[in-house]
Coordinates of C-alpha atoms in Angstrom, one line a residue:
M118 CA 18.8 -8.6 53.0
D119 CA 19.6 -7.8 49.3
T120 CA 16.2 -9.5 47.5
Q121 CA 14.6 -7.8 50.4
K122 CA 15.9 -3.6 49.5
Q123 CA 16.2 -4.9 45.3
H124 CA 12.0 -5.8 46.1
T125 CA 11.5 -2.5 47.7
K126 CA 13.3 -0.5 45.1
S127 CA 11.0 -2.1 42.7
L128 CA 7.9 -1.3 44.9
I129 CA 9.7 2.3 44.8
K130 CA 9.7 2.6 41.1
N131 CA 6.5 1.0 40.5
Q132 CA 4.7 3.9 42.7
L133 CA 6.1 6.4 39.9
Q134 CA 5.6 4.4 37.2
E135 CA 2.2 4.7 38.6
E136 CA 1.9 8.3 39.6
Y137 CA 3.7 8.8 36.0
E138 CA 1.1 6.8 34.2
L139 CA -2.0 7.7 35.8
A140 CA -1.1 11.6 34.8
M141 CA -1.3 11.1 31.7
D142 CA -4.0 9.6 31.6
K143 CA -5.7 12.5 32.3
I144 CA -3.7 14.5 30.6
F145 CA -4.7 12.9 27.5
K146 CA -8.0 10.8 28.6
V147 CA -10.2 12.7 25.5
K148 CA -6.9 13.3 22.8
K149 CA -5.5 9.6 23.0
W150 CA -9.1 8.8 21.4
V151 CA -8.2 10.8 18.6
M152 CA -5.0 9.5 18.5
L153 CA -6.1 6.6 17.7
L154 CA -8.7 7.6 14.7
F155 CA -5.8 8.9 13.4
I156 CA -3.7 5.8 13.5
A157 CA -6.4 4.1 12.0
F158 CA -6.5 6.0 9.4
C159 CA -2.7 5.6 8.2
S160 CA -3.8 2.6 6.4
T161 CA -7.0 3.1 5.0
G162 CA -5.2 4.2 1.6
V163 CA -3.3 1.3 1.3
Y164 CA -6.1 -1.6 2.7
Y165 CA -8.7 -0.1 -0.3
Q166 CA -6.4 -1.4 -2.6
T167 CA -6.4 -4.7 -1.7
S168 CA -9.7 -5.7 -3.3
I169 CA -8.4 -4.3 -6.7
L170 CA -5.8 -8.0 -7.1
S171 CA -8.7 -10.4 -5.8
I172 CA -11.6 -9.0 -7.1
L173 CA -10.5 -7.9 -10.3
R174 CA -7.9 -11.1 -10.9
D175 CA -8.9 -12.5 -14.3
D176 CA -9.8 -9.2 -15.4
I177 CA -5.8 -8.1 -14.8
K178 CA -4.6 -11.8 -16.4
M179 CA -6.7 -11.3 -19.0
Q180 CA -5.2 -7.5 -19.9
Y181 CA -1.3 -8.8 -18.9
E182 CA -2.3 -11.6 -21.2
I183 CA -0.5 -13.8 -18.3
T184 CA -1.0 -16.8 -16.1
D185 CA -2.4 -17.8 -13.0
M186 CA 0.9 -18.6 -11.3
Q187 CA 1.8 -15.2 -13.3
F188 CA -0.6 -13.7 -11.6
S189 CA 0.4 -15.4 -8.1
L190 CA 3.8 -14.1 -8.7
I191 CA 3.2 -10.1 -8.0
Y192 CA 2.6 -11.5 -4.4
T193 CA 6.0 -13.6 -3.9
Y194 CA 7.7 -11.1 -5.1
S195 CA 6.0 -8.5 -3.5
S196 CA 6.2 -10.4 0.0
I197 CA 9.9 -10.7 -0.6
F198 CA 10.8 -7.5 0.7
Q199 CA 8.6 -7.8 3.4
I200 CA 11.0 -9.4 5.2
V201 CA 14.1 -7.3 5.2
F202 CA 12.3 -4.5 5.6
T203 CA 9.6 -4.7 8.1
W204 CA 12.6 -6.4 10.5
I205 CA 14.6 -3.5 9.3
T206 CA 11.6 -0.7 10.0
G207 CA 10.7 -1.8 13.5
L208 CA 14.4 -1.5 14.7
L209 CA 14.5 1.6 12.9
N210 CA 10.8 2.4 15.1
D211 CA 13.0 1.8 18.3
Y212 CA 15.9 3.8 16.9
I213 CA 14.3 7.3 15.6
G214 CA 11.0 7.4 16.4
V215 CA 7.8 5.8 15.0
E216 CA 6.0 9.1 14.6
K217 CA 8.6 10.1 12.1
L218 CA 9.0 7.3 9.8
N219 CA 5.4 6.6 9.7
I220 CA 4.6 9.7 7.3
I221 CA 7.6 7.9 4.8
Y222 CA 5.9 4.7 4.3
V223 CA 2.3 5.9 4.0
F224 CA 4.2 8.3 1.2
L225 CA 5.3 4.8 -0.2
T226 CA 1.2 3.9 -0.6
T227 CA 1.2 7.2 -3.1
L228 CA 3.9 5.9 -4.9
G229 CA 3.2 2.7 -5.6
L230 CA -0.2 3.3 -6.3
I231 CA 0.8 5.8 -8.8
T232 CA 3.2 3.8 -10.3
F233 CA 0.5 1.1 -10.5
Q234 CA -1.9 3.7 -12.7
I235 CA 1.3 3.9 -15.0
A236 CA 2.0 0.8 -15.4
Q237 CA -1.2 -0.1 -15.8
Q238 CA -1.6 2.0 -18.9
Y239 CA 1.1 0.8 -20.4
D240 CA -0.1 -3.2 -19.8
S241 CA 3.1 -3.9 -18.0
Y242 CA 3.4 -6.5 -16.3
I243 CA 7.2 -5.7 -14.3
G244 CA 5.8 -2.3 -13.4
T245 CA 3.4 -4.1 -11.5
I246 CA 5.4 -6.4 -9.7
I247 CA 7.6 -2.7 -9.0
A248 CA 3.8 -0.8 -7.9
S249 CA 3.1 -4.1 -5.8
V250 CA 6.7 -3.8 -3.8
F251 CA 6.1 -0.3 -3.0
I252 CA 2.8 -1.0 -1.8
A253 CA 3.1 -4.8 0.3
I254 CA 6.3 -3.3 2.3
S255 CA 4.4 0.5 2.6
L256 CA 1.4 -1.5 3.9
E257 CA 3.1 -4.2 6.8
T258 CA 5.1 -0.8 7.9
I259 CA 2.2 1.0 8.7
S260 CA 0.8 -1.7 10.1
V261 CA 4.5 -1.8 12.8
A262 CA 4.2 1.3 13.0
Q263 CA 0.3 1.5 13.8
N264 CA 1.0 -1.5 16.3
T265 CA 3.3 0.4 18.3
L266 CA 1.6 3.4 18.3
T267 CA -1.3 2.2 20.3
S268 CA 0.4 0.5 22.6
Y269 CA 2.7 3.5 23.3
W270 CA -1.0 5.2 24.2
F271 CA -3.1 2.3 25.2
K272 CA -0.4 -0.5 27.1
R273 CA -2.5 0.8 30.4
G274 CA -6.0 0.3 29.8
S275 CA -8.5 -0.8 26.8
L276 CA -5.4 -2.2 25.3
S277 CA -7.6 -4.8 23.2
L278 CA -10.9 -2.5 22.3
S279 CA -7.8 0.3 21.0
F280 CA -6.7 -2.9 18.7
S281 CA -10.1 -3.7 17.9
L282 CA -11.1 -0.4 16.7
I283 CA -8.3 0.1 14.2
M284 CA -8.9 -3.9 13.1
F285 CA -12.9 -2.5 12.7
N286 CA -11.8 0.6 10.7
L287 CA -9.6 -1.7 8.0
R288 CA -12.0 -4.7 7.7
V289 CA -14.9 -1.0 7.0
T290 CA -12.4 -0.3 4.4
E291 CA -11.8 -3.7 3.2
V292 CA -15.7 -3.7 3.1
I293 CA -16.5 -0.5 1.2
S294 CA -13.2 -1.7 -1.6
S295 CA -14.9 -5.1 -2.2
N296 CA -18.6 -3.7 -3.3
T297 CA -16.3 -0.6 -4.8
V298 CA -13.9 -1.7 -7.2
G299 CA -16.1 -4.3 -9.3
P300 CA -18.6 -1.2 -10.5
L301 CA -15.7 1.3 -10.4
Y302 CA -14.1 -1.1 -13.1
D303 CA -17.0 -1.9 -15.1
V304 CA -17.5 1.8 -15.8
H305 CA -15.0 1.8 -18.3
D306 CA -14.0 -1.8 -17.8
S307 CA -10.5 -0.3 -16.8
L308 CA -8.2 0.1 -13.8
T309 CA -7.6 4.0 -14.2
L310 CA -11.0 4.7 -12.3
P311 CA -10.1 2.5 -8.8
L312 CA -6.4 3.3 -8.9
Q313 CA -7.5 7.3 -9.2
V314 CA -9.8 6.5 -5.7
C315 CA -6.9 4.5 -3.7
I316 CA -4.6 7.9 -4.5
Y317 CA -7.2 10.2 -3.2
V318 CA -8.0 8.0 0.0
S319 CA -4.0 7.3 -0.2
L320 CA -3.1 11.1 0.7
F321 CA -6.0 11.4 3.3
S322 CA -4.2 8.6 5.0
L323 CA -0.6 10.8 4.0
F324 CA -2.5 13.9 6.0
S325 CA -3.4 11.7 9.3
T326 CA 0.3 11.2 9.8
G327 CA 0.9 14.6 9.8
V328 CA -1.5 14.9 12.2
I329 CA -0.3 11.8 14.3
Y330 CA 3.3 13.4 14.2
F331 CA 1.5 16.5 16.3
I332 CA -0.4 14.8 19.0
Q333 CA 2.7 13.2 19.4
K334 CA 4.9 16.0 19.8
Q335 CA 2.4 17.8 22.3
R336 CA 2.2 14.4 24.1
T337 CA 6.1 13.9 24.4
A338 CA 6.1 17.9 26.2
A339 CA 3.6 17.0 28.6
Q340 CA 5.5 14.1 28.9
N341 CA 9.2 16.6 30.0
K342 CA 6.8 18.8 31.5
Q343 CA 5.4 15.9 33.6
I344 CA 8.4 14.0 34.5
M345 CA 10.0 17.6 36.3
I346 CA 7.0 18.2 38.2
L347 CA 7.3 14.5 39.9
Q348 CA 10.6 14.6 40.4
E349 CA 10.4 17.6 42.4
Q350 CA 7.9 16.1 44.5
E351 CA 9.0 16.3 47.9
E352 CA 8.0 12.5 48.5
Y353 CA 10.6 11.6 45.8
Q354 CA 13.1 14.5 45.8
N355 CA 15.5 11.9 48.1
T356 CA 15.0 9.3 46.2
K357 CA 16.5 10.5 43.0
L358 CA 15.4 7.7 40.7
S359 CA 16.1 7.8 37.3
F360 CA 12.8 8.5 36.3
Q361 CA 13.6 10.0 32.8
A362 CA 15.4 6.6 31.2
F363 CA 12.9 4.4 32.8
H364 CA 10.7 6.8 30.4
Y365 CA 12.8 7.0 27.5
K366 CA 12.9 4.4 25.3
K367 CA 16.7 2.8 25.4
K368 CA 18.2 2.2 22.2
I369 CA 17.5 -1.5 21.5
D370 CA 20.7 -3.9 21.0
I371 CA 19.8 -6.0 18.2
K372 CA 21.4 -9.3 19.9
Q373 CA 18.4 -8.3 22.4
I374 CA 16.0 -10.3 19.9
S375 CA 17.3 -13.8 21.0
S376 CA 15.8 -12.6 24.5
L377 CA 12.2 -12.6 23.6
P378 CA 9.7 -14.8 25.3
I379 CA 8.6 -18.5 23.6
S380 CA 5.6 -16.9 24.0
F381 CA 6.2 -14.2 21.4
Q382 CA 7.9 -17.0 19.6
L383 CA 4.3 -18.7 19.3
I384 CA 2.5 -15.9 18.5
C385 CA 4.7 -14.8 15.8
A386 CA 4.2 -18.4 14.4
I387 CA 0.3 -18.4 15.1
T388 CA 0.4 -14.4 13.2
C389 CA 2.6 -15.6 10.5
L390 CA 0.1 -19.1 9.8
G391 CA -2.4 -16.9 10.3
Y392 CA -2.6 -14.5 7.8
S393 CA -0.5 -16.6 5.2
I394 CA -3.9 -18.6 5.1
F395 CA -6.8 -16.5 4.7
Y396 CA -5.2 -13.9 2.8
P397 CA -4.1 -15.9 0.2
F398 CA -7.7 -18.0 0.4
T399 CA -9.4 -14.4 -0.5
Y400 CA -7.2 -13.8 -3.7
Q401 CA -7.4 -17.9 -5.1
M402 CA -11.1 -17.4 -3.8
E403 CA -12.8 -16.0 -7.3
S404 CA -11.5 -19.0 -8.9
I405 CA -12.0 -21.6 -6.8
F406 CA -15.7 -20.6 -6.3
K407 CA -16.0 -19.8 -10.2
Q408 CA -14.5 -23.8 -10.8
K409 CA -16.8 -25.2 -8.0
F410 CA -19.5 -23.6 -7.0
G411 CA -20.3 -21.0 -10.0
V412 CA -20.1 -17.7 -8.8
N413 CA -19.4 -14.9 -10.7
K414 CA -16.8 -11.9 -9.7
N415 CA -20.0 -10.1 -8.3
N416 CA -20.9 -12.6 -6.1
T417 CA -17.4 -13.4 -4.5
G418 CA -17.3 -9.6 -3.9
N419 CA -20.1 -9.9 -1.6
L420 CA -19.1 -13.4 -0.1
Q421 CA -16.3 -11.3 0.4
S422 CA -17.6 -8.3 2.1
L423 CA -20.2 -10.5 4.1
M424 CA -17.0 -11.9 5.7
Y425 CA -15.2 -8.9 6.2
T426 CA -18.3 -6.9 7.5
I427 CA -18.7 -10.3 10.2
S428 CA -15.0 -9.5 11.3
M429 CA -16.3 -6.0 12.0
A430 CA -17.8 -7.0 15.6
S431 CA -13.9 -7.1 16.7
P432 CA -14.4 -3.7 18.9
L433 CA -17.1 -5.7 20.8
L434 CA -14.4 -8.5 21.1
G435 CA -11.9 -6.1 22.2
I436 CA -14.3 -5.1 25.0
L437 CA -14.9 -8.7 26.0
I438 CA -11.9 -9.3 26.1
D439 CA -10.8 -5.8 28.3
R440 CA -13.7 -7.3 30.8
V441 CA -13.1 -10.6 31.4
G442 CA -9.8 -11.7 29.4
K443 CA -9.4 -14.9 28.1
R444 CA -8.1 -14.0 24.5
L445 CA -6.0 -16.9 23.8
Y446 CA -9.3 -19.6 24.1
L447 CA -11.1 -16.4 22.0
L448 CA -8.2 -16.9 19.3
A449 CA -8.4 -20.8 19.8
F450 CA -11.9 -20.7 19.3
G451 CA -11.6 -18.8 16.1
L452 CA -8.5 -20.9 14.6
F453 CA -11.5 -23.2 15.1
C454 CA -14.3 -22.0 12.5
G455 CA -10.9 -21.2 9.9
S456 CA -10.9 -24.6 10.0
L457 CA -13.9 -25.8 9.9
S458 CA -14.7 -23.3 7.2
F459 CA -12.3 -24.8 5.6
L460 CA -13.8 -28.7 5.7
I461 CA -17.3 -27.3 5.1
L462 CA -16.1 -26.2 1.6
I463 CA -14.4 -29.2 1.1
I464 CA -17.5 -31.3 1.9
L465 CA -19.3 -29.1 -0.7
P466 CA -20.1 -31.0 -3.8
S467 CA -19.4 -29.3 -6.9
C468 CA -22.4 -27.2 -9.0
E469 CA -22.6 -25.7 -12.2
Q470 CA -24.9 -23.5 -11.4
S471 CA -24.7 -20.2 -9.1
C472 CA -24.9 -22.0 -5.3
L473 CA -24.2 -18.6 -3.2
G474 CA -27.0 -20.4 -0.7
P475 CA -24.8 -23.3 0.6
L476 CA -21.3 -20.7 0.7
Y477 CA -23.0 -18.9 3.4
L478 CA -21.9 -20.5 6.5
P479 CA -18.3 -21.3 6.1
V480 CA -17.9 -17.2 5.3
I481 CA -19.5 -16.3 8.1
L482 CA -16.8 -18.8 9.8
D483 CA -14.3 -16.7 7.9
G484 CA -15.7 -13.8 9.5
I485 CA -15.0 -14.5 12.9
Y486 CA -11.9 -16.2 12.4
L487 CA -10.6 -13.0 10.6
C488 CA -12.4 -11.0 13.5
C489 CA -10.8 -13.1 16.3
L490 CA -7.5 -13.3 14.6
S491 CA -6.6 -9.7 14.1
S492 CA -8.4 -8.5 17.2
I493 CA -6.5 -10.9 19.0
V494 CA -2.5 -11.8 18.1
F495 CA -1.3 -8.2 18.0
S496 CA -2.9 -6.8 21.3
C497 CA -0.8 -9.8 22.8
L498 CA 2.6 -7.9 22.5
P499 CA 2.6 -5.3 25.0
L500 CA 2.1 -7.6 27.8
I501 CA 5.0 -10.0 27.4
V502 CA 7.6 -7.8 25.3
S503 CA 8.7 -4.4 27.0
K504 CA 8.5 -1.1 25.7
V505 CA 11.9 -0.7 24.1
Q506 CA 11.3 -4.2 22.2
I507 CA 7.9 -3.5 21.0
S508 CA 8.3 -2.1 17.4
T509 CA 11.1 -4.5 16.8
G510 CA 8.3 -7.3 17.9
Y511 CA 6.2 -5.9 15.6
G512 CA 8.7 -6.2 12.9
V513 CA 10.1 -9.6 13.4
I514 CA 6.4 -10.6 13.7
S515 CA 5.5 -8.9 10.1
S516 CA 8.6 -9.7 8.5
L517 CA 7.6 -13.3 9.3
K518 CA 4.3 -12.9 8.5
G519 CA 5.7 -11.8 5.3
I520 CA 7.8 -15.0 4.5
G521 CA 4.1 -16.7 4.8
M522 CA 2.6 -14.7 2.6
A523 CA 5.5 -15.5 -0.3
L524 CA 5.1 -18.9 -0.1
F525 CA 1.4 -19.9 0.4
P526 CA 0.3 -17.7 -3.0
L527 CA 2.1 -20.1 -5.2
I528 CA 1.1 -23.5 -3.0
I529 CA -2.4 -22.4 -3.3
S530 CA -1.4 -21.9 -7.0
A531 CA 0.3 -24.4 -7.6
S532 CA -2.4 -26.7 -5.6
Y533 CA -5.0 -24.8 -8.1
Q534 CA -3.7 -26.4 -10.8
K535 CA -3.9 -29.6 -10.8
E536 CA -6.7 -32.4 -11.1
N537 CA -9.3 -31.7 -9.0
G538 CA -7.2 -28.4 -7.8
E539 CA -9.8 -26.5 -6.0
N540 CA -10.4 -29.2 -3.2
L541 CA -6.8 -30.0 -3.1
A542 CA -6.2 -26.0 -2.8
L543 CA -8.8 -26.4 0.0
I544 CA -7.1 -29.4 1.7
V545 CA -4.0 -28.1 2.1
L546 CA -5.2 -24.9 3.4
L547 CA -7.3 -27.0 5.9
I548 CA -3.9 -28.9 6.9
F549 CA -2.3 -25.7 8.0
S550 CA -4.9 -24.7 9.7
I551 CA -4.9 -27.5 12.1
C552 CA -1.7 -26.8 12.7
N553 CA -1.7 -23.6 13.5
L554 CA -5.2 -24.4 16.0
F555 CA -2.3 -26.9 17.3
I556 CA 0.1 -24.1 18.1
C557 CA -2.5 -21.6 19.6
V558 CA -3.4 -24.6 21.6
S559 CA 0.3 -24.8 22.8
L560 CA 0.5 -21.2 23.4
I561 CA -2.7 -21.8 26.3
L562 CA -1.3 -24.4 28.2
Y563 CA 2.3 -22.6 28.2
D564 CA 1.3 -19.0 29.1
R565 CA -1.0 -21.4 32.2
F566 CA 1.9 -23.0 33.5
K567 CA 5.1 -20.7 32.7
N568 CA 4.1 -17.6 32.4
N569 CA 1.1 -17.4 35.0
S570 CA -1.7 -16.6 32.1
I571 CA -0.5 -12.9 31.8
L572 CA -1.7 -13.4 27.9
N573 CA -5.4 -14.3 29.5
E574 CA -5.7 -11.3 31.8
Y575 CA -8.6 -8.9 31.0
Q576 CA -5.9 -6.5 30.3
L577 CA -2.8 -4.7 32.0
K578 CA -3.0 -2.1 33.8
T579 CA -0.9 -0.9 36.6
K580 CA -2.4 0.1 39.3
E581 CA -4.5 -2.5 39.9
R582 CA -0.9 -5.0 38.7
Y583 CA 0.8 -3.6 41.9
A584 CA -2.4 -2.1 43.9
D585 CA -1.0 -5.2 47.1
Q586 CA 2.6 -3.5 46.4
I587 CA 1.5 0.0 46.6
L588 CA 0.0 -0.6 49.3
E589 CA 2.8 -2.8 51.4
L590 CA 5.5 0.3 50.5
E591 CA 3.1 2.7 51.7
T592 CA 2.3 0.8 55.2
K593 CA 6.9 0.8 55.8
K594 CA 6.7 4.5 54.6
N595 CA 4.0 5.1 57.4
Q596 CA 5.6 2.8 60.2
K597 CA 9.0 4.4 59.1
N598 CA 10.5 1.3 58.2
P599 CA 14.5 1.7 58.6
E600 CA 15.0 -0.2 55.3
Y601 CA 12.6 2.0 53.1
E602 CA 14.7 5.1 55.1
S603 CA 18.1 3.3 54.4
L604 CA 16.9 3.2 50.5
Q605 CA 15.6 7.2 50.5
S606 CA 19.1 8.1 52.0
N607 CA 20.9 6.2 49.1
G608 CA 18.3 5.9 46.6
S609 CA 20.9 6.9 43.8
T610 CA 21.9 3.7 43.6
I611 CA 18.1 2.8 42.4
I612 CA 17.8 2.0 38.4

């Protein structure tokens, strides 16, 4: 009997939740897409500058007169701070409000770029490391904020599409950056002009955070109004459901992090390895391609541009996932493409002249890899983690990713400096890529047999998920079920 009562309580709560979600979707049907646009623009400034260190790697080493290992330490030092700050900011987002803190995160981008500009004018290696710390912290904290805000606005529908559109904007930014950073540098053979453009773009991102804060305030006001409307409706008046407690974020307990599901831990591992493999490879891409295939920095930039252009198909992938699901199978396919890409680069023979032709296939495979990885992993979290833990979950993922981003550039750089180093570095990347593929297969099996394939659903829609239960509840209500009426009269116990 107690189990049946608890089940009926849950059904009443789900019905109320459905009414609320439908009302909020109707009010913000158009505005939520405007919100998504500005959420995407938040990271435009910080992602535009990412190509500076990868495309202009040799030029920066020459300007500062540093070794390849010293250059890799720029990534390592900045990633160390990411490990701590992203986890902390994830908690702060759940406590204070992500729309407020996001303004500070984007401001760090502008501060870091200004510091970088001053440092390069004085050829200051230490100053560049300090600037990279600011930029790295802002990059990951902005990513956590973006993912959290997107989950809040789109959890009920178009979840994969919304994340894919954000990734699309990032890829467009990276394509533009990889095609413009080199020519901007060549104008004066200096970092001044590229960094100046980056600062202007980051100021636009800062403006976007103000728009986000304004729209979020409007949503909060509408939420409060809708709560009052629902509570005044005669249908729910006697239930005395604590709907306000349902809606507003509870203060998360740090101890709850240990209660996050195993599927979350596997997603953390896939994300950490996935990004730690890809981006350190792009950082070393110019050196590897120049050493093994005789490709100059401009051609390397064009290849990176092709890779990012292919990954811009992420919105199509998001639409596909929202319609048919199977996100984990598509993720496994993407990881397989990444492993195959490294295998092809290892097998390809070295050449002294510029050998661009054979490189197109592995670069295309890397583009597919990036498209699947970036479009899928972050959209999985809202499906398995409660709303009050979403930002903390993203913070944990970004923190672990920071560990990988701190270690992998050193591992790849150390491998590259050995004899036949370009092939050794690619072999290391291949080994870790295969390990990541096995982790993804483990997640598929776990999700299928333990989690009822929730990660392979086409999307999380409250209406469809609870349609049968709500119908059952309405039937009991219409029949004046004694148990239902008993719950109505004693509804104050329902949370």
